[in-house]
Amino acid sequence: MQTSDSAREILIRAVKGTRDLLPPSTAVWNHVEAVARRVFEAYNYHEIRTPILEDTQLFARGVGQETDIVTKEMYTFEDRDGASVTLRPEATASVMRAYIEHRLDQRPGVQKLYYMGPMFRRERPQKGRYRQFYQIGVEAIGSESPVVDAEVIEMVVELFSRVGLENFTLLLNSVGCQNCRPAYIELLREELAKVAPTLCEDCQRRAQTNPLRVLDCKVPEDQPAIDQLPSILDHLCEICRPHFETVQRLLKHRGVQFEIRPRLVRGLDYYMRTTFEVVHGALGAQNAVLGGGRYDGLAEALGSKIPAPGIGFSIGEDRLVMTLEDRISVPSLDLFIAALGDAAVERAGLLARDLRRGSYSVEVGFDGKLKRSMELANKLGSRYTLIVGEDELARGRYTLKHMASGIQEQLAPEEIAQRLRAKE
Ligand code: HAM
């Protein structure tokens, strides 16, 4: 491809809605992921990695033809062979596809899977909302039992506590099932017909296409009318009601605090029975840091003859990191070696290699100027600086400076690691 001179002058930037994650912030991302892995493994979850690119039909049928995600937000394109492929907007449908494709139902027990990685939705970018964003999620597939719901939700709270998130609220609801929901939706449609003309444009459309989504409306003027609409919790069937009651009882028994929100319907079509979200006050308009729920009919929607009831959640990692960023300390440099002269650079290289083998973080400055090296060590926030100059090489003892106190001492190479081991 030819590039004209004028085109070459235009600086290339990251695509709108995508961003680079840079240090030191990446340390917070790694912290969150490390804690999540530990918590998931304690609950016997194991990692699954599915492709980012999937057959478009997977999301059309899994997430739902009428959802915002499928109608407006997917990155879908025709592959060179004419196949329609999509960058995954979420991972639950992918995990279920993999579960069916690899006959994971034949493995013993409930299949407990976790994942972390990028998702893609072409939404209007704003604080906390990106077109490439990251989720950490789990799916527990193979049981309808409310015991699994309670364990999954308990794990959410454990994870957020362990990661250091404070002041979050867990919202809980049941959206019923294929037996009770249609009658409720019919009732909703009737009631909506009476008030729809007073509602926002989106709600007027949803009143026709997807009445449940009206309950999710955030337009302030619409709220009084929507609050008056019938509650799904008054219309749960003989299976869904006790299921929801058991989930609540088990959560209370475990000391998990939650608030019931009958209007929590979620934006994906696969949900049935339990749904939940975690919201955090500091996040502003995009305040959901996690969403999840039960999806017992998803396997059948994807063409499976074998039922595969499941429940799971996804954490919006970008949003979680945003709430934690100021509070997590990033790992610092243990030692800066100021090598003064060619011979010193060679010696410093060996010293650095040996200390790095002992897992100390070491940087070698080969600038040759003591003052500049000390300034750089300071800016890098190194705990110690080691000066390796001609005198030190001749004596076989090096000057180690503790940067915070300014204390200096002369040490033999084998004594250095011992000093670094000290906490401060
Ligand atoms: P979701 O509610 O669409 O659910 O997304 C879960 C979380 O991902 C949201 O609460 C939010 O924190 C984050 N998120 C969503 N879109 C964006 C965006 N554009 N920018 C930044 N963060 C975003 C699901 O995706 C389901 N798969 C959850 C699930 C798993 N249900 C059952 N299993």
Short mmCIF file of C-alpha atoms and ligand atoms in Angstrom, two decimals:
data_model
loop_
_atom_site.label_atom_id
_atom_site.label_comp_id
_atom_site.label_asym_id
_atom_site.label_seq_id
_atom_site.Cartn_x
_atom_site.Cartn_y
_atom_site.Cartn_z
CA MET A 1 0.00 0.00 0.00
CA GLN A 2 1.35 3.46 -0.93
CA THR A 3 1.40 6.15 1.69
CA SER A 4 1.51 9.73 0.48
CA ASP A 5 3.82 12.21 2.22
CA SER A 6 0.91 14.21 3.66
CA ALA A 7 -0.74 11.07 5.08
CA ARG A 8 2.53 10.10 6.69
CA GLU A 9 2.55 13.34 8.66
CA ILE A 10 -0.69 12.53 10.47
CA LEU A 11 0.09 11.07 13.86
CA ILE A 12 -1.54 7.68 14.39
CA ARG A 13 -3.46 7.44 17.65
CA ALA A 14 -5.36 4.68 19.46
CA VAL A 15 -8.78 3.91 17.94
CA LYS A 16 -11.67 5.84 19.57
CA GLY A 17 -12.98 4.06 22.65
CA THR A 18 -9.81 1.97 23.07
CA ARG A 19 -6.90 2.90 25.30
CA ASP A 20 -3.44 1.89 26.35
CA LEU A 21 -3.01 0.65 29.88
CA LEU A 22 0.31 1.97 31.11
CA PRO A 23 2.47 1.46 34.16
CA PRO A 24 2.10 2.15 37.05
CA SER A 25 -1.65 1.56 36.54
CA THR A 26 -1.00 -1.93 35.09
CA ALA A 27 0.26 -2.97 38.54
CA VAL A 28 -3.28 -2.40 39.85
CA TRP A 29 -4.68 -4.50 36.99
CA ASN A 30 -2.27 -7.29 37.86
CA HIS A 31 -3.15 -7.04 41.53
CA VAL A 32 -6.87 -7.36 40.80
CA GLU A 33 -6.30 -10.34 38.49
CA ALA A 34 -4.00 -12.10 40.95
CA VAL A 35 -6.52 -11.74 43.80
CA ALA A 36 -9.34 -12.91 41.52
CA ARG A 37 -7.41 -16.04 40.52
CA ARG A 38 -6.73 -16.87 44.16
CA VAL A 39 -10.37 -16.44 45.18
CA PHE A 40 -11.68 -18.38 42.17
CA GLU A 41 -9.30 -21.24 42.79
CA ALA A 42 -10.36 -21.42 46.45
CA TYR A 43 -13.92 -22.00 45.18
CA ASN A 44 -12.65 -24.66 42.72
CA TYR A 45 -12.99 -22.59 39.54
CA HIS A 46 -10.57 -23.22 36.68
CA GLU A 47 -9.57 -20.95 33.84
CA ILE A 48 -11.07 -21.17 30.36
CA ARG A 49 -9.75 -19.19 27.38
CA THR A 50 -12.09 -18.87 24.42
CA PRO A 51 -11.39 -17.05 21.13
CA ILE A 52 -12.07 -13.32 20.85
CA LEU A 53 -13.52 -13.91 17.38
CA GLU A 54 -16.75 -15.92 17.18
CA ASP A 55 -19.48 -16.78 14.68
CA THR A 56 -21.91 -13.82 14.71
CA GLN A 57 -24.83 -16.21 15.22
CA LEU A 58 -23.49 -17.11 18.66
CA PHE A 59 -24.30 -13.67 20.04
CA ALA A 60 -27.39 -13.07 17.89
CA ARG A 61 -28.94 -16.23 19.36
CA GLY A 62 -27.22 -16.21 22.76
CA VAL A 63 -27.41 -12.57 23.84
CA GLY A 64 -30.63 -11.92 21.88
CA GLN A 65 -31.62 -10.32 18.53
CA GLU A 66 -33.47 -7.45 20.20
CA THR A 67 -30.78 -6.41 22.69
CA ASP A 68 -28.79 -3.17 22.36
CA ILE A 69 -25.61 -5.22 22.20
CA VAL A 70 -26.71 -7.15 19.11
CA THR A 71 -28.65 -4.41 17.31
CA LYS A 72 -26.19 -1.54 17.78
CA GLU A 73 -22.95 -2.41 19.46
CA MET A 74 -21.24 -5.41 17.92
CA TYR A 75 -18.05 -5.26 15.88
CA THR A 76 -19.22 -7.58 13.11
CA PHE A 77 -17.52 -8.03 9.77
CA GLU A 78 -17.47 -10.34 6.84
CA ASP A 79 -14.40 -12.53 6.76
CA ARG A 80 -12.58 -13.05 3.44
CA ASP A 81 -14.50 -16.29 2.87
CA GLY A 82 -17.85 -14.57 3.39
CA ALA A 83 -18.44 -15.84 6.95
CA SER A 84 -19.87 -13.31 9.40
CA VAL A 85 -17.65 -13.02 12.49
CA THR A 86 -17.89 -10.81 15.58
CA LEU A 87 -15.45 -9.59 18.22
CA ARG A 88 -16.98 -10.94 21.41
CA PRO A 89 -19.12 -8.37 23.25
CA GLU A 90 -19.26 -10.66 26.29
CA ALA A 91 -18.05 -14.16 27.20
CA THR A 92 -21.00 -16.11 28.65
CA ALA A 93 -22.24 -17.21 25.20
CA SER A 94 -18.67 -18.21 24.26
CA VAL A 95 -18.19 -20.25 27.43
CA MET A 96 -21.51 -22.02 26.85
CA ARG A 97 -20.53 -22.73 23.23
CA ALA A 98 -17.26 -24.25 24.44
CA TYR A 99 -19.12 -26.25 27.13
CA ILE A 100 -21.43 -27.76 24.51
CA GLU A 101 -18.73 -28.22 21.86
CA HIS A 102 -16.37 -30.08 24.22
CA ARG A 103 -19.10 -32.03 26.04
CA LEU A 104 -18.05 -30.61 29.40
CA ASP A 105 -21.36 -31.96 30.76
CA GLN A 106 -19.62 -35.34 30.81
CA ARG A 107 -17.05 -34.15 33.32
CA PRO A 108 -17.87 -34.73 36.99
CA GLY A 109 -19.73 -32.14 39.05
CA VAL A 110 -20.69 -28.56 38.28
CA GLN A 111 -18.29 -27.05 35.72
CA LYS A 112 -16.81 -23.96 37.33
CA LEU A 113 -14.95 -21.82 34.84
CA TYR A 114 -13.37 -18.38 35.02
CA TYR A 115 -11.98 -16.02 32.38
CA MET A 116 -10.42 -12.62 32.03
CA GLY A 117 -9.85 -10.59 28.90
CA PRO A 118 -11.02 -7.93 26.47
CA MET A 119 -14.61 -7.51 25.24
CA PHE A 120 -15.80 -5.17 22.46
CA ARG A 121 -18.95 -3.05 22.30
CA ARG A 122 -19.38 -0.05 20.06
CA GLU A 123 -20.94 2.19 22.70
CA ARG A 124 -20.55 5.95 23.06
CA PRO A 125 -17.27 6.28 24.97
CA GLN A 126 -17.34 8.10 28.30
CA LYS A 127 -15.75 7.72 31.74
CA GLY A 128 -15.99 4.04 32.65
CA ARG A 129 -17.31 3.07 29.22
CA TYR A 130 -15.00 1.94 26.46
CA ARG A 131 -15.31 0.13 23.16
CA GLN A 132 -12.60 -2.30 24.19
CA PHE A 133 -13.02 -3.04 27.88
CA TYR A 134 -12.00 -5.89 30.14
CA GLN A 135 -14.02 -8.38 32.11
CA ILE A 136 -13.15 -10.88 34.80
CA GLY A 137 -15.93 -13.44 34.97
CA VAL A 138 -17.06 -16.86 36.06
CA GLU A 139 -19.66 -19.37 34.87
CA ALA A 140 -20.89 -22.31 36.97
CA ILE A 141 -22.66 -24.69 34.58
CA GLY A 142 -24.57 -27.91 35.27
CA SER A 143 -26.96 -27.23 38.15
CA GLU A 144 -30.26 -25.43 38.69
CA SER A 145 -29.83 -25.40 42.44
CA PRO A 146 -30.14 -22.11 44.36
CA VAL A 147 -27.20 -23.37 46.43
CA VAL A 148 -24.98 -22.59 43.43
CA ASP A 149 -26.50 -19.10 43.13
CA ALA A 150 -25.71 -18.38 46.78
CA GLU A 151 -22.14 -19.63 46.44
CA VAL A 152 -21.50 -17.57 43.29
CA ILE A 153 -22.90 -14.42 44.91
CA GLU A 154 -20.98 -15.03 48.15
CA MET A 155 -17.81 -15.31 46.05
CA VAL A 156 -18.51 -11.87 44.50
CA VAL A 157 -18.53 -10.31 47.95
CA GLU A 158 -15.42 -12.22 49.05
CA LEU A 159 -13.57 -11.13 45.95
CA PHE A 160 -14.50 -7.46 46.27
CA SER A 161 -13.56 -7.44 49.96
CA ARG A 162 -10.21 -9.14 49.28
CA VAL A 163 -9.38 -6.79 46.46
CA GLY A 164 -10.02 -3.76 48.68
CA LEU A 165 -13.29 -2.41 47.26
CA GLU A 166 -15.38 -0.53 49.80
CA ASN A 167 -18.89 0.93 49.83
CA PHE A 168 -20.38 -1.29 47.18
CA THR A 169 -24.00 -2.44 47.06
CA LEU A 170 -25.21 -5.82 45.87
CA LEU A 171 -28.57 -5.64 44.08
CA LEU A 172 -30.64 -8.79 43.66
CA ASN A 173 -33.72 -9.78 41.67
CA SER A 174 -35.44 -12.68 39.97
CA VAL A 175 -36.65 -12.28 36.39
CA GLY A 176 -38.74 -15.47 36.42
CA CYS A 177 -38.67 -18.16 33.75
CA GLN A 178 -40.38 -19.13 30.46
CA ASN A 179 -43.44 -20.20 32.48
CA CYS A 180 -44.13 -17.05 34.47
CA ARG A 181 -42.41 -14.29 32.50
CA PRO A 182 -44.64 -14.23 29.38
CA ALA A 183 -47.77 -13.54 31.46
CA TYR A 184 -45.94 -10.83 33.39
CA ILE A 185 -44.68 -9.24 30.15
CA GLU A 186 -48.24 -9.26 28.81
CA LEU A 187 -49.42 -7.47 31.94
CA LEU A 188 -46.53 -5.02 31.64
CA ARG A 189 -47.46 -4.36 28.02
CA GLU A 190 -51.04 -3.57 29.01
CA GLU A 191 -49.99 -1.22 31.80
CA LEU A 192 -47.36 0.40 29.58
CA ALA A 193 -49.95 1.10 26.90
CA LYS A 194 -51.59 3.45 29.40
CA VAL A 195 -48.45 5.44 30.26
CA ALA A 196 -46.13 4.97 27.27
CA PRO A 197 -46.98 8.33 25.59
CA THR A 198 -45.60 10.14 28.66
CA LEU A 199 -42.31 8.22 28.59
CA CYS A 200 -39.06 8.89 26.70
CA GLU A 201 -38.67 7.88 23.06
CA ASP A 202 -36.60 4.78 23.88
CA CYS A 203 -39.25 3.57 26.33
CA GLN A 204 -42.04 4.13 23.81
CA ARG A 205 -40.17 1.84 21.40
CA ARG A 206 -39.30 -0.70 24.10
CA ALA A 207 -42.91 -0.80 25.27
CA GLN A 208 -43.55 -2.48 21.91
CA THR A 209 -40.35 -4.46 21.27
CA ASN A 210 -39.04 -5.45 24.70
CA PRO A 211 -41.26 -4.17 27.56
CA LEU A 212 -38.96 -5.56 30.28
CA ARG A 213 -36.22 -3.16 29.21
CA VAL A 214 -38.45 -0.20 30.14
CA LEU A 215 -37.78 -1.13 33.77
CA ASP A 216 -34.10 -0.41 33.14
CA CYS A 217 -34.71 3.18 31.93
CA LYS A 218 -32.49 5.79 33.62
CA VAL A 219 -34.30 8.95 32.40
CA PRO A 220 -35.25 10.83 35.62
CA GLU A 221 -38.64 12.10 34.34
CA ASP A 222 -39.76 8.55 33.56
CA GLN A 223 -39.06 7.14 37.00
CA PRO A 224 -42.35 7.92 38.82
CA ALA A 225 -44.43 6.21 36.09
CA ILE A 226 -42.10 3.20 35.88
CA ASP A 227 -42.12 2.77 39.66
CA GLN A 228 -45.91 2.31 39.44
CA LEU A 229 -45.65 -0.60 36.97
CA PRO A 230 -46.35 -4.14 38.28
CA SER A 231 -43.39 -5.90 39.94
CA ILE A 232 -42.13 -9.18 38.53
CA LEU A 233 -41.66 -10.47 42.07
CA ASP A 234 -45.44 -10.52 42.47
CA HIS A 235 -45.75 -12.77 39.42
CA LEU A 236 -43.14 -15.49 39.94
CA CYS A 237 -44.32 -19.09 39.42
CA GLU A 238 -44.27 -22.00 41.88
CA ILE A 239 -40.69 -22.86 40.90
CA CYS A 240 -39.17 -19.40 40.63
CA ARG A 241 -40.59 -18.03 43.90
CA PRO A 242 -39.14 -20.68 46.24
CA HIS A 243 -35.90 -20.64 44.25
CA PHE A 244 -35.54 -16.92 44.90
CA GLU A 245 -36.52 -17.30 48.55
CA THR A 246 -33.88 -19.96 49.06
CA VAL A 247 -31.18 -17.80 47.45
CA GLN A 248 -32.06 -14.98 49.84
CA ARG A 249 -32.17 -17.27 52.86
CA LEU A 250 -28.77 -18.80 52.08
CA LEU A 251 -27.21 -15.38 51.52
CA LYS A 252 -28.58 -14.06 54.80
CA HIS A 253 -27.30 -17.18 56.56
CA ARG A 254 -23.80 -16.41 55.21
CA GLY A 255 -24.02 -12.77 56.25
CA VAL A 256 -24.08 -11.48 52.67
CA GLN A 257 -25.89 -8.13 52.51
CA PHE A 258 -28.05 -7.33 49.49
CA GLU A 259 -30.91 -5.10 48.36
CA ILE A 260 -33.86 -6.42 46.36
CA ARG A 261 -34.43 -4.46 43.13
CA PRO A 262 -37.50 -5.73 41.23
CA ARG A 263 -36.53 -3.46 38.32
CA LEU A 264 -33.15 -5.14 37.80
CA VAL A 265 -33.78 -6.90 34.48
CA ARG A 266 -30.31 -6.69 32.85
CA GLY A 267 -29.57 -6.05 29.20
CA LEU A 268 -29.06 -9.57 27.87
CA ASP A 269 -31.89 -11.91 26.91
CA TYR A 270 -30.50 -15.16 28.30
CA TYR A 271 -31.28 -14.46 31.95
CA MET A 272 -33.84 -16.38 33.98
CA ARG A 273 -34.51 -16.45 37.72
CA THR A 274 -31.69 -14.88 39.75
CA THR A 275 -30.10 -11.66 38.44
CA PHE A 276 -27.69 -9.39 40.31
CA GLU A 277 -25.48 -6.37 39.98
CA VAL A 278 -22.92 -4.61 42.12
CA VAL A 279 -22.95 -0.82 42.02
CA HIS A 280 -20.37 1.57 43.42
CA GLY A 281 -21.10 5.19 44.34
CA ALA A 282 -17.79 6.67 43.16
CA LEU A 283 -18.32 5.56 39.56
CA GLY A 284 -20.90 8.15 38.46
CA ALA A 285 -23.29 7.33 35.61
CA GLN A 286 -21.60 4.03 34.72
CA ASN A 287 -21.89 2.74 38.27
CA ALA A 288 -22.27 -1.02 37.68
CA VAL A 289 -19.00 -2.73 38.47
CA LEU A 290 -20.43 -6.24 38.02
CA GLY A 291 -23.43 -7.89 36.43
CA GLY A 292 -24.60 -11.46 36.44
CA GLY A 293 -27.36 -13.99 36.72
CA ARG A 294 -28.76 -17.39 35.90
CA TYR A 295 -29.23 -18.47 32.25
CA ASP A 296 -30.84 -21.92 32.27
CA GLY A 297 -32.17 -21.72 28.69
CA LEU A 298 -29.00 -20.51 26.98
CA ALA A 299 -27.69 -23.95 25.96
CA GLU A 300 -30.97 -24.74 24.16
CA ALA A 301 -30.92 -21.33 22.44
CA LEU A 302 -27.51 -22.30 21.05
CA GLY A 303 -28.90 -25.55 19.67
CA SER A 304 -27.95 -27.99 22.42
CA LYS A 305 -30.27 -30.94 23.04
CA ILE A 306 -28.72 -31.38 26.48
CA PRO A 307 -29.86 -28.81 29.05
CA ALA A 308 -27.02 -26.93 30.75
CA PRO A 309 -28.39 -24.63 33.46
CA GLY A 310 -25.84 -22.11 34.63
CA ILE A 311 -25.14 -18.94 36.56
CA GLY A 312 -22.26 -16.49 36.45
CA PHE A 313 -21.11 -12.91 36.54
CA SER A 314 -18.67 -10.53 34.91
CA ILE A 315 -16.74 -7.76 36.62
CA GLY A 316 -16.03 -4.61 34.62
CA GLU A 317 -12.31 -4.58 35.32
CA ASP A 318 -11.77 -1.05 33.97
CA ARG A 319 -14.32 0.24 36.48
CA LEU A 320 -13.01 -1.84 39.37
CA VAL A 321 -9.45 -0.61 38.76
CA MET A 322 -10.73 2.97 38.60
CA THR A 323 -12.12 2.72 42.13
CA LEU A 324 -8.91 1.17 43.50
CA GLU A 325 -6.23 3.10 41.65
CA ASP A 326 -5.36 5.60 44.38
CA ARG A 327 -5.15 3.01 47.10
CA ILE A 328 -2.95 0.22 45.79
CA SER A 329 0.78 0.82 46.09
CA VAL A 330 2.85 -0.18 43.10
CA PRO A 331 5.96 -2.33 43.57
CA SER A 332 9.11 -0.23 43.81
CA LEU A 333 12.61 -0.71 42.53
CA ASP A 334 14.89 -2.38 45.10
CA LEU A 335 18.23 -1.26 43.78
CA PHE A 336 19.74 1.14 41.28
CA ILE A 337 23.36 0.39 40.40
CA ALA A 338 25.29 3.45 39.31
CA ALA A 339 28.09 2.08 37.16
CA LEU A 340 30.84 4.64 36.62
CA GLY A 341 33.06 3.61 33.71
CA ASP A 342 33.33 0.70 31.27
CA ALA A 343 34.83 -1.79 33.71
CA ALA A 344 32.17 -0.89 36.26
CA VAL A 345 29.39 -1.50 33.70
CA GLU A 346 30.68 -5.05 33.19
CA ARG A 347 30.88 -5.73 36.93
CA ALA A 348 27.49 -4.11 37.53
CA GLY A 349 25.96 -6.40 34.91
CA LEU A 350 27.02 -9.48 36.84
CA LEU A 351 25.94 -8.07 40.20
CA ALA A 352 22.54 -7.16 38.74
CA ARG A 353 22.10 -10.61 37.19
CA ASP A 354 22.79 -12.38 40.49
CA LEU A 355 20.45 -10.13 42.49
CA ARG A 356 17.70 -10.46 39.88
CA ARG A 357 18.02 -14.23 40.16
CA GLY A 358 17.15 -13.71 43.82
CA SER A 359 13.99 -11.82 42.62
CA TYR A 360 15.18 -8.33 43.55
CA SER A 361 14.23 -5.64 41.05
CA VAL A 362 17.40 -4.02 39.85
CA GLU A 363 18.18 -1.28 37.35
CA VAL A 364 21.65 -0.53 36.02
CA GLY A 365 22.60 3.06 35.23
CA PHE A 366 25.45 3.20 32.73
CA ASP A 367 25.49 6.93 32.25
CA GLY A 368 28.90 7.19 33.97
CA LYS A 369 28.08 10.40 35.89
CA LEU A 370 27.55 10.00 39.62
CA LYS A 371 25.30 13.05 40.11
CA ARG A 372 23.03 12.21 37.21
CA SER A 373 22.85 8.57 38.30
CA MET A 374 21.80 9.57 41.82
CA GLU A 375 19.11 11.87 40.41
CA LEU A 376 17.74 9.10 38.21
CA ALA A 377 17.75 6.62 41.13
CA ASN A 378 15.74 9.15 43.10
CA LYS A 379 13.21 9.70 40.32
CA LEU A 380 12.79 5.96 39.86
CA GLY A 381 11.97 5.67 43.57
CA SER A 382 14.70 3.10 44.17
CA ARG A 383 15.08 1.95 47.78
CA TYR A 384 18.86 1.65 47.52
CA THR A 385 21.59 2.82 45.20
CA LEU A 386 24.87 0.96 44.78
CA ILE A 387 27.86 2.92 43.54
CA VAL A 388 30.31 0.96 41.43
CA GLY A 389 33.30 3.11 40.42
CA GLU A 390 37.01 2.49 39.90
CA ASP A 391 37.86 2.72 43.63
CA GLU A 392 35.10 0.28 44.51
CA LEU A 393 36.24 -2.15 41.82
CA ALA A 394 39.79 -2.03 43.16
CA ARG A 395 38.71 -2.61 46.76
CA GLY A 396 36.01 -5.19 46.00
CA ARG A 397 33.63 -3.28 48.31
CA TYR A 398 30.78 -1.10 47.08
CA THR A 399 28.97 1.90 48.51
CA LEU A 400 25.31 1.09 49.21
CA LYS A 401 23.10 4.10 49.94
CA HIS A 402 19.70 3.80 51.59
CA MET A 403 17.82 6.51 49.73
CA ALA A 404 15.23 7.41 52.37
CA SER A 405 17.71 7.89 55.26
CA GLY A 406 20.82 8.79 53.24
CA ILE A 407 22.86 6.23 55.25
CA GLN A 408 25.78 4.79 53.32
CA GLU A 409 27.85 1.69 54.00
CA GLN A 410 30.64 -0.21 52.32
CA LEU A 411 29.66 -3.79 51.50
CA ALA A 412 31.16 -6.83 49.82
CA PRO A 413 29.02 -8.15 46.90
CA GLU A 414 27.72 -11.10 48.90
CA GLU A 415 26.42 -8.79 51.65
CA ILE A 416 24.22 -6.73 49.33
CA ALA A 417 21.32 -9.17 48.99
CA GLN A 418 21.09 -9.44 52.77
CA ARG A 419 20.67 -5.64 53.06
CA LEU A 420 18.01 -5.57 50.33
CA ARG A 421 16.02 -8.19 52.19
CA ALA A 422 15.22 -5.62 54.91
CA LYS A 423 11.70 -4.26 54.38
CA GLU A 424 12.30 -0.50 54.14
P1 HAM B 1 -22.92 -6.99 31.45
O1 HAM B 1 -23.79 -6.41 32.51
O2 HAM B 1 -23.23 -6.65 30.05
O3 HAM B 1 -22.95 -8.56 31.66
O4 HAM B 1 -21.41 -6.59 31.74
C1 HAM B 1 -20.82 -6.83 32.99
C2 HAM B 1 -19.98 -5.64 33.43
O5 HAM B 1 -19.04 -5.30 32.40
C3 HAM B 1 -20.76 -4.35 33.64
O6 HAM B 1 -21.35 -4.32 34.92
C4 HAM B 1 -19.67 -3.31 33.50
O7 HAM B 1 -18.96 -3.19 34.72
C5 HAM B 1 -18.75 -3.91 32.47
N1 HAM B 1 -18.99 -3.28 31.15
C6 HAM B 1 -19.97 -3.55 30.27
N2 HAM B 1 -19.84 -2.76 29.17
C7 HAM B 1 -18.76 -1.97 29.39
C8 HAM B 1 -18.10 -0.94 28.63
N3 HAM B 1 -18.51 -0.58 27.42
N4 HAM B 1 -17.01 -0.33 29.18
C9 HAM B 1 -16.56 -0.71 30.40
N5 HAM B 1 -17.12 -1.68 31.14
C10 HAM B 1 -18.21 -2.30 30.66
C11 HAM B 1 -22.27 -9.47 30.92
O8 HAM B 1 -21.41 -9.17 30.13
C12 HAM B 1 -22.61 -10.90 31.24
N6 HAM B 1 -21.80 -11.78 30.37
C13 HAM B 1 -22.39 -11.19 32.70
C14 HAM B 1 -22.71 -12.62 33.05
C15 HAM B 1 -21.83 -13.63 33.19
N7 HAM B 1 -23.91 -13.10 33.24
C16 HAM B 1 -23.83 -14.40 33.51
N8 HAM B 1 -22.57 -14.74 33.46
#
